[in-house]
Amino acid sequence: ADDRKYASDSRKWKDGVLADGIYPRWNDSPLSELFRMKDICIYGPGDNFSLEDGHVIPSLIHRTYLAKQNNTDLEVWGDGSALREFIYSKDVANITSKLLYDTDFKGNIIVSNPEEVSIKQLVELIAETMEFKGKIKWLTDKPNGQLRKPSSIEKLTEVLGPQQFVSLRFGLAKTIEWFERNYPNVRK
């Protein structure tokens, strides 16, 4: 039987996953046996590169691309001091697969790479990877956002053991390569 028909009308199915982050078990378990996964600052190929409402990394990639193409300054809100944790989409996919097929875990779990990176480091790495030679202009009259948003992956480590995460440098290179190859036909 297709468990999708039991999903509440308030949730939408997309590619076999409930859009609110609840993942059903596919091994004949009832829909009530679910786990809820929260990802932190996910990025990767095929992301939403919207300048207005994309995640941090895809939005910065798009803005850097446009600044390079238009030979303008790259304007970034704040002073770059805010710290964030970023996780590559394939890491999320691998962890999700392990949770679905290799465990009987039920409950809430945070999926994150616990390495904190400053927005300044991130912008400089994106600029370097994209060979942006223009000026990075920090709009210090705009907010930085919350200084830190640390997460605990204690439960993730307890359930799956220590995880190896894709490096930010490698993940950015793959994401930027995909973006440049597919522009202007990217989600934006």
Coordinates of N, CA and C in Angstrom, one line a residue, residues 9-181:
D9 N -2.9 16.5 5.1 CA -3.0 17.4 4.0 C -2.1 18.6 4.1
S10 N -1.6 18.9 5.4 CA -0.7 20.0 5.6 C 0.7 19.7 5.2
R11 N 1.0 18.5 4.8 CA 2.3 18.1 4.4 C 2.3 17.7 2.9
K12 N 3.3 18.1 2.2 CA 3.3 17.8 0.8 C 4.5 16.8 0.5
W13 N 4.2 15.8 -0.4 CA 5.2 14.8 -0.7 C 6.0 15.3 -1.9
K14 N 7.3 15.1 -1.8 CA 8.2 15.5 -3.0 C 9.3 14.4 -3.0
D15 N 9.4 13.7 -4.1 CA 10.4 12.7 -4.3 C 10.4 11.7 -3.2
G16 N 9.3 11.3 -2.7 CA 9.2 10.2 -1.7 C 9.5 10.7 -0.3
V17 N 9.6 12.0 -0.1 CA 9.9 12.6 1.2 C 8.9 13.6 1.6
L18 N 8.4 13.6 2.8 CA 7.5 14.6 3.3 C 8.3 15.9 3.3
A19 N 7.8 17.0 2.8 CA 8.5 18.2 2.6 C 8.9 18.9 3.9
D20 N 8.3 18.5 5.0 CA 8.6 19.2 6.3 C 9.8 18.5 7.0
G21 N 10.5 17.6 6.3 CA 11.7 16.9 6.9 C 11.4 15.6 7.6
I22 N 10.2 15.1 7.5 CA 9.9 13.8 8.2 C 10.1 12.7 7.1
Y23 N 10.8 11.7 7.4 CA 11.2 10.7 6.5 C 10.6 9.3 7.0
P24 N 9.7 8.7 6.2 CA 9.1 7.4 6.5 C 10.1 6.3 6.3
R25 N 10.0 5.3 7.0 CA 10.7 4.0 6.8 C 10.1 3.3 5.6
W26 N 10.9 2.8 4.8 CA 10.3 2.1 3.6 C 10.4 0.6 3.7
N27 N 10.8 0.1 4.9 CA 10.9 -1.4 5.0 C 9.6 -1.9 5.7
D28 N 8.4 -1.6 5.1 CA 7.1 -2.1 5.5 C 6.7 -1.6 6.9
S29 N 7.4 -0.6 7.4 CA 7.0 0.0 8.7 C 5.8 1.0 8.4
P30 N 5.0 1.1 9.4 CA 3.9 2.1 9.2 C 4.4 3.5 9.2
L31 N 3.6 4.4 8.6 CA 4.0 5.8 8.5 C 4.3 6.4 9.8
S32 N 3.7 5.9 10.9 CA 3.9 6.5 12.2 C 5.3 6.3 12.7
E33 N 6.1 5.4 12.1 CA 7.5 5.1 12.6 C 8.4 6.0 11.7
L34 N 8.6 7.2 12.2 CA 9.3 8.2 11.4 C 10.5 8.8 12.2
F35 N 11.4 9.4 11.5 CA 12.3 10.2 12.2 C 12.3 11.6 11.6
R36 N 12.6 12.6 12.4 CA 12.7 14.0 11.9 C 14.1 14.4 11.9
M37 N 14.5 14.9 10.7 CA 15.9 15.3 10.5 C 16.0 16.8 10.3
K38 N 16.9 17.5 11.0 CA 17.1 18.9 10.8 C 18.5 19.1 10.2
D39 N 18.6 19.7 9.0 CA 19.9 20.0 8.5 C 20.2 21.5 8.7
I40 N 21.5 21.8 8.8 CA 21.9 23.2 9.1 C 22.7 23.7 7.9
C41 N 22.2 24.8 7.3 CA 22.9 25.5 6.2 C 23.4 24.5 5.1
I42 N 22.5 23.8 4.5 CA 22.8 22.8 3.5 C 23.1 23.6 2.2
Y43 N 24.0 23.0 1.4 CA 24.3 23.6 0.1 C 24.8 22.5 -0.9
G44 N 24.7 22.8 -2.2 CA 25.3 21.8 -3.1 C 24.7 22.1 -4.5
P45 N 25.1 21.3 -5.5 CA 24.6 21.4 -6.9 C 23.1 21.3 -6.9
G46 N 22.4 22.1 -7.7 CA 21.0 22.0 -7.8 C 20.2 22.8 -6.8
D47 N 21.0 23.6 -5.9 CA 20.4 24.3 -4.9 C 19.5 25.5 -5.4
N48 N 18.9 26.2 -4.5 CA 18.2 27.4 -4.9 C 19.2 28.6 -4.8
F49 N 19.5 29.2 -5.9 CA 20.5 30.3 -5.9 C 19.9 31.6 -6.0
S50 N 18.7 31.7 -5.4 CA 18.0 33.0 -5.3 C 18.8 34.1 -4.6
L51 N 18.8 35.3 -5.1 CA 19.5 36.4 -4.5 C 18.7 36.9 -3.2
E52 N 17.4 36.6 -3.2 CA 16.5 37.1 -2.1 C 16.3 36.1 -1.1
D53 N 16.1 34.8 -1.4 CA 15.7 33.9 -0.4 C 16.4 32.5 -0.5
G54 N 17.6 32.5 -1.1 CA 18.4 31.3 -1.2 C 19.1 31.2 0.2
H55 N 19.7 30.0 0.4 CA 20.5 29.8 1.6 C 21.8 30.6 1.4
V56 N 22.6 30.7 2.4 CA 23.8 31.6 2.5 C 24.7 31.3 1.3
I57 N 25.2 30.1 1.2 CA 26.2 29.7 0.2 C 25.7 29.9 -1.3
P58 N 24.5 29.3 -1.6 CA 24.1 29.5 -3.0 C 23.9 31.0 -3.4
S59 N 23.3 31.8 -2.4 CA 23.1 33.2 -2.7 C 24.4 33.9 -2.9
L60 N 25.4 33.6 -2.0 CA 26.7 34.3 -2.2 C 27.4 33.9 -3.5
I61 N 27.2 32.6 -3.9 CA 27.8 32.2 -5.2 C 27.2 33.0 -6.3
H62 N 25.9 33.1 -6.3 CA 25.2 33.9 -7.4 C 25.6 35.3 -7.4
R63 N 25.7 36.0 -6.2 CA 26.1 37.4 -6.1 C 27.5 37.6 -6.6
T64 N 28.4 36.6 -6.2 CA 29.8 36.7 -6.7 C 29.9 36.5 -8.2
Y65 N 29.1 35.6 -8.7 CA 29.1 35.4 -10.2 C 28.7 36.7 -10.9
L66 N 27.6 37.3 -10.4 CA 27.1 38.6 -11.0 C 28.1 39.7 -10.9
A67 N 28.7 39.8 -9.7 CA 29.7 40.9 -9.5 C 30.9 40.7 -10.5
K68 N 31.3 39.5 -10.7 CA 32.4 39.2 -11.6 C 32.0 39.5 -13.0
Q69 N 30.8 39.1 -13.4 CA 30.3 39.3 -14.8 C 30.2 40.8 -15.1
N70 N 29.7 41.5 -14.1 CA 29.4 43.0 -14.3 C 30.6 43.9 -13.9
N71 N 31.7 43.3 -13.4 CA 32.8 44.0 -13.0 C 32.5 45.0 -11.9
T72 N 31.7 44.6 -10.9 CA 31.3 45.4 -9.8 C 31.8 44.9 -8.5
D73 N 31.7 45.7 -7.4 CA 32.1 45.2 -6.1 C 31.1 44.1 -5.7
L74 N 31.6 43.2 -4.8 CA 30.7 42.2 -4.2 C 30.3 42.7 -2.9
E75 N 29.0 43.0 -2.7 CA 28.5 43.6 -1.5 C 28.0 42.5 -0.6
V76 N 28.4 42.5 0.7 CA 28.0 41.5 1.6 C 27.6 42.2 2.9
W77 N 26.4 41.8 3.4 CA 25.9 42.4 4.6 C 26.8 42.1 5.8
G78 N 26.9 43.0 6.8 CA 27.6 42.8 8.0 C 29.1 43.0 7.8
D79 N 29.8 42.5 8.9 CA 31.3 42.6 8.8 C 32.0 41.2 8.6
G80 N 31.2 40.2 8.5 CA 31.7 38.9 8.2 C 32.1 38.1 9.4
S81 N 31.8 38.6 10.6 CA 32.2 37.9 11.8 C 31.3 36.8 12.3
A82 N 30.1 36.8 11.8 CA 29.1 35.7 12.2 C 29.7 34.3 11.8
L83 N 29.5 33.3 12.6 CA 29.9 32.0 12.4 C 28.7 31.1 12.0
R84 N 29.0 30.2 11.1 CA 27.9 29.2 10.6 C 28.5 27.9 10.4
E85 N 27.7 26.9 10.4 CA 28.0 25.5 10.1 C 27.4 25.2 8.8
F86 N 28.1 24.6 7.9 CA 27.6 24.3 6.5 C 27.8 22.8 6.2
I87 N 26.8 22.2 5.6 CA 26.9 20.8 5.2 C 26.6 20.6 3.7
Y88 N 27.4 19.9 3.1 CA 27.2 19.6 1.6 C 26.1 18.6 1.4
S89 N 25.3 18.8 0.4 CA 24.1 18.1 0.2 C 24.3 16.6 0.1
K90 N 25.4 16.2 -0.5 CA 25.7 14.7 -0.6 C 26.0 14.1 0.8
D91 N 26.5 14.9 1.7 CA 26.6 14.4 3.1 C 25.3 14.2 3.7
V92 N 24.3 15.1 3.5 CA 23.0 14.9 4.0 C 22.3 13.7 3.4
A93 N 22.5 13.5 2.1 CA 22.0 12.3 1.4 C 22.5 11.0 2.0
N94 N 23.8 11.0 2.2 CA 24.5 9.8 2.7 C 24.0 9.5 4.1
I95 N 23.9 10.5 5.0 CA 23.4 10.3 6.3 C 22.0 9.9 6.4
T96 N 21.2 10.5 5.5 CA 19.7 10.1 5.4 C 19.6 8.7 5.0
S97 N 20.4 8.2 4.1 CA 20.3 6.8 3.6 C 20.7 5.9 4.7
K98 N 21.8 6.2 5.5 CA 22.2 5.4 6.6 C 21.1 5.3 7.7
L99 N 20.5 6.5 7.9 CA 19.4 6.5 8.9 C 18.2 5.6 8.5
L100 N 17.9 5.7 7.2 CA 16.7 5.0 6.7 C 16.9 3.5 6.6
Y101 N 18.1 3.1 6.2 CA 18.3 1.7 5.9 C 19.2 0.9 6.8
D102 N 20.0 1.6 7.6 CA 21.0 0.9 8.5 C 20.7 1.0 10.0
T103 N 19.6 1.7 10.3 CA 19.3 1.8 11.7 C 17.8 1.7 11.9
D104 N 17.4 1.5 13.2 CA 16.0 1.6 13.5 C 15.6 2.8 14.4
F105 N 16.5 3.9 14.1 CA 16.3 5.1 14.9 C 15.0 5.7 14.6
K106 N 14.4 6.2 15.7 CA 13.1 7.0 15.7 C 13.3 8.2 16.5
G107 N 12.9 9.3 16.1 CA 13.0 10.6 16.9 C 13.5 11.7 16.1
N108 N 14.0 12.7 16.8 CA 14.6 13.9 16.2 C 16.1 13.8 16.1
I109 N 16.7 14.3 15.0 CA 18.1 14.2 14.9 C 18.6 15.5 14.1
I110 N 19.7 16.0 14.5 CA 20.3 17.1 13.8 C 21.4 16.6 12.9
V111 N 21.4 17.0 11.7 CA 22.5 16.6 10.7 C 23.2 17.9 10.4
S112 N 24.5 17.9 10.8 CA 25.3 19.1 10.6 C 26.7 18.8 10.6
N113 N 27.5 19.5 9.9 CA 29.0 19.5 10.0 C 29.3 20.5 11.1
P114 N 29.9 20.0 12.2 CA 30.0 20.9 13.4 C 31.1 22.0 13.2
E115 N 31.8 22.0 12.1 CA 32.9 23.0 11.9 C 32.3 24.3 11.7
E116 N 32.7 25.3 12.5 CA 32.2 26.7 12.3 C 33.1 27.4 11.4
V117 N 32.5 28.2 10.5 CA 33.3 29.0 9.5 C 32.7 30.4 9.6
S118 N 33.5 31.4 9.6 CA 33.0 32.8 9.6 C 32.5 33.2 8.2
I119 N 31.6 34.0 8.1 CA 31.1 34.5 6.8 C 32.2 35.1 6.0
K120 N 33.1 35.8 6.7 CA 34.3 36.4 6.0 C 35.1 35.3 5.4
Q121 N 35.4 34.3 6.1 CA 36.2 33.1 5.5 C 35.4 32.5 4.3
L122 N 34.1 32.4 4.5 CA 33.3 31.8 3.4 C 33.4 32.6 2.2
V123 N 33.1 34.0 2.3 CA 33.1 34.9 1.2 C 34.5 34.9 0.5
E124 N 35.5 34.9 1.2 CA 36.9 34.9 0.7 C 37.1 33.6 -0.1
L125 N 36.7 32.5 0.4 CA 36.9 31.2 -0.2 C 36.0 31.1 -1.5
I126 N 34.8 31.6 -1.5 CA 34.0 31.6 -2.7 C 34.7 32.5 -3.8
A127 N 35.1 33.7 -3.3 CA 35.8 34.6 -4.3 C 37.0 34.0 -4.9
E128 N 37.8 33.3 -4.1 CA 39.0 32.7 -4.6 C 38.7 31.5 -5.5
T129 N 37.7 30.7 -5.2 CA 37.3 29.6 -6.0 C 36.7 30.1 -7.4
M130 N 36.0 31.2 -7.4 CA 35.4 31.7 -8.6 C 36.3 32.7 -9.3
E131 N 37.5 32.9 -8.8 CA 38.5 33.8 -9.4 C 38.0 35.2 -9.5
F132 N 37.3 35.6 -8.5 CA 36.8 37.0 -8.4 C 37.9 37.9 -8.0
K133 N 38.2 38.8 -8.8 CA 39.4 39.7 -8.5 C 38.9 41.1 -8.0
G134 N 37.6 41.3 -8.0 CA 37.1 42.6 -7.6 C 37.2 42.8 -6.1
K135 N 36.6 43.9 -5.6 CA 36.6 44.3 -4.2 C 35.4 43.7 -3.5
I136 N 35.7 43.2 -2.3 CA 34.6 42.7 -1.4 C 34.2 43.9 -0.5
K137 N 33.0 44.3 -0.6 CA 32.6 45.5 0.2 C 31.6 45.0 1.3
W138 N 32.1 45.2 2.6 CA 31.3 44.8 3.7 C 30.4 45.9 4.1
L139 N 29.1 45.6 4.1 CA 28.1 46.6 4.4 C 27.9 46.6 5.9
T140 N 28.7 47.2 6.7 CA 28.7 47.2 8.1 C 27.5 47.9 8.7
D141 N 26.8 48.7 7.9 CA 25.6 49.3 8.4 C 24.4 48.3 8.4
K142 N 24.6 47.1 7.8 CA 23.6 46.1 7.7 C 23.9 45.1 8.8
P143 N 22.9 44.3 9.2 CA 23.1 43.4 10.3 C 24.0 42.2 9.9
N144 N 24.7 41.7 10.9 CA 25.5 40.5 10.8 C 24.6 39.2 10.9
G145 N 23.5 39.3 11.6 CA 22.8 38.1 12.0 C 23.3 37.6 13.3
Q146 N 22.8 36.6 13.8 CA 23.2 36.0 15.1 C 24.7 35.6 14.9
L147 N 25.5 35.9 16.0 CA 26.9 35.6 15.9 C 27.2 34.2 15.7
R148 N 26.6 33.3 16.4 CA 26.8 31.9 16.3 C 25.5 31.1 16.3
K149 N 25.4 30.0 15.6 CA 24.3 29.1 15.7 C 24.8 27.7 15.8
P150 N 25.5 27.4 16.9 CA 26.1 26.1 17.0 C 25.1 25.0 17.2
S151 N 25.4 23.8 16.7 CA 24.4 22.7 16.8 C 25.2 21.5 17.4
S152 N 24.5 20.6 18.0 CA 25.1 19.4 18.6 C 24.8 18.2 17.7
I153 N 25.8 17.5 17.3 CA 25.6 16.3 16.5 C 25.9 15.1 17.4
E154 N 25.7 15.3 18.7 CA 25.9 14.2 19.7 C 25.0 13.0 19.4
K155 N 23.8 13.2 19.1 CA 22.8 12.1 18.8 C 23.2 11.5 17.5
L156 N 23.6 12.2 16.5 CA 24.0 11.7 15.2 C 25.2 10.8 15.4
T157 N 26.2 11.2 16.2 CA 27.3 10.4 16.4 C 27.0 9.2 17.2
E158 N 26.1 9.3 18.2 CA 25.6 8.2 19.0 C 25.0 7.1 18.1
V159 N 24.2 7.5 17.1 CA 23.4 6.6 16.3 C 24.3 6.0 15.2
L160 N 25.1 6.9 14.5 CA 25.8 6.4 13.3 C 27.4 6.3 13.5
G161 N 27.8 6.8 14.7 CA 29.3 6.9 14.9 C 29.8 8.1 14.2
P162 N 31.1 8.4 14.4 CA 31.7 9.6 13.8 C 31.5 9.6 12.3
Q163 N 31.3 10.8 11.8 CA 31.0 11.0 10.4 C 32.2 11.8 9.7
Q164 N 32.5 11.4 8.5 CA 33.4 12.2 7.7 C 32.6 13.1 6.8
F165 N 32.9 14.4 6.8 CA 32.2 15.4 6.0 C 33.1 15.9 4.9
V166 N 32.4 16.2 3.8 CA 33.1 16.8 2.6 C 33.6 18.1 3.1
S167 N 34.9 18.5 2.7 CA 35.4 19.8 3.1 C 34.7 20.9 2.4
L168 N 34.7 22.0 3.1 CA 34.0 23.2 2.5 C 34.6 23.6 1.2
R169 N 35.9 23.5 1.1 CA 36.6 23.9 -0.1 C 36.2 23.0 -1.3
F170 N 36.1 21.7 -1.1 CA 35.7 20.7 -2.1 C 34.2 20.9 -2.5
G171 N 33.4 21.0 -1.4 CA 31.9 21.2 -1.7 C 31.6 22.5 -2.4
L172 N 32.3 23.5 -2.1 CA 32.2 24.8 -2.8 C 32.6 24.6 -4.3
A173 N 33.7 24.0 -4.5 CA 34.2 23.8 -5.9 C 33.2 23.1 -6.7
K174 N 32.6 22.0 -6.2 CA 31.6 21.2 -6.9 C 30.4 22.0 -7.2
T175 N 29.9 22.8 -6.1 CA 28.7 23.6 -6.3 C 28.9 24.7 -7.3
I176 N 30.1 25.4 -7.2 CA 30.4 26.5 -8.1 C 30.5 26.0 -9.5
E177 N 31.2 24.8 -9.7 CA 31.3 24.2 -11.0 C 29.9 23.9 -11.6
W178 N 29.0 23.4 -10.8 CA 27.7 23.1 -11.3 C 26.9 24.4 -11.7
F179 N 27.0 25.4 -10.8 CA 26.4 26.6 -11.0 C 26.8 27.3 -12.3
E180 N 28.1 27.4 -12.5 CA 28.7 28.0 -13.7 C 28.3 27.3 -15.0
R181 N 28.3 25.9 -14.9 CA 28.0 25.1 -16.0 C 26.5 25.3 -16.4

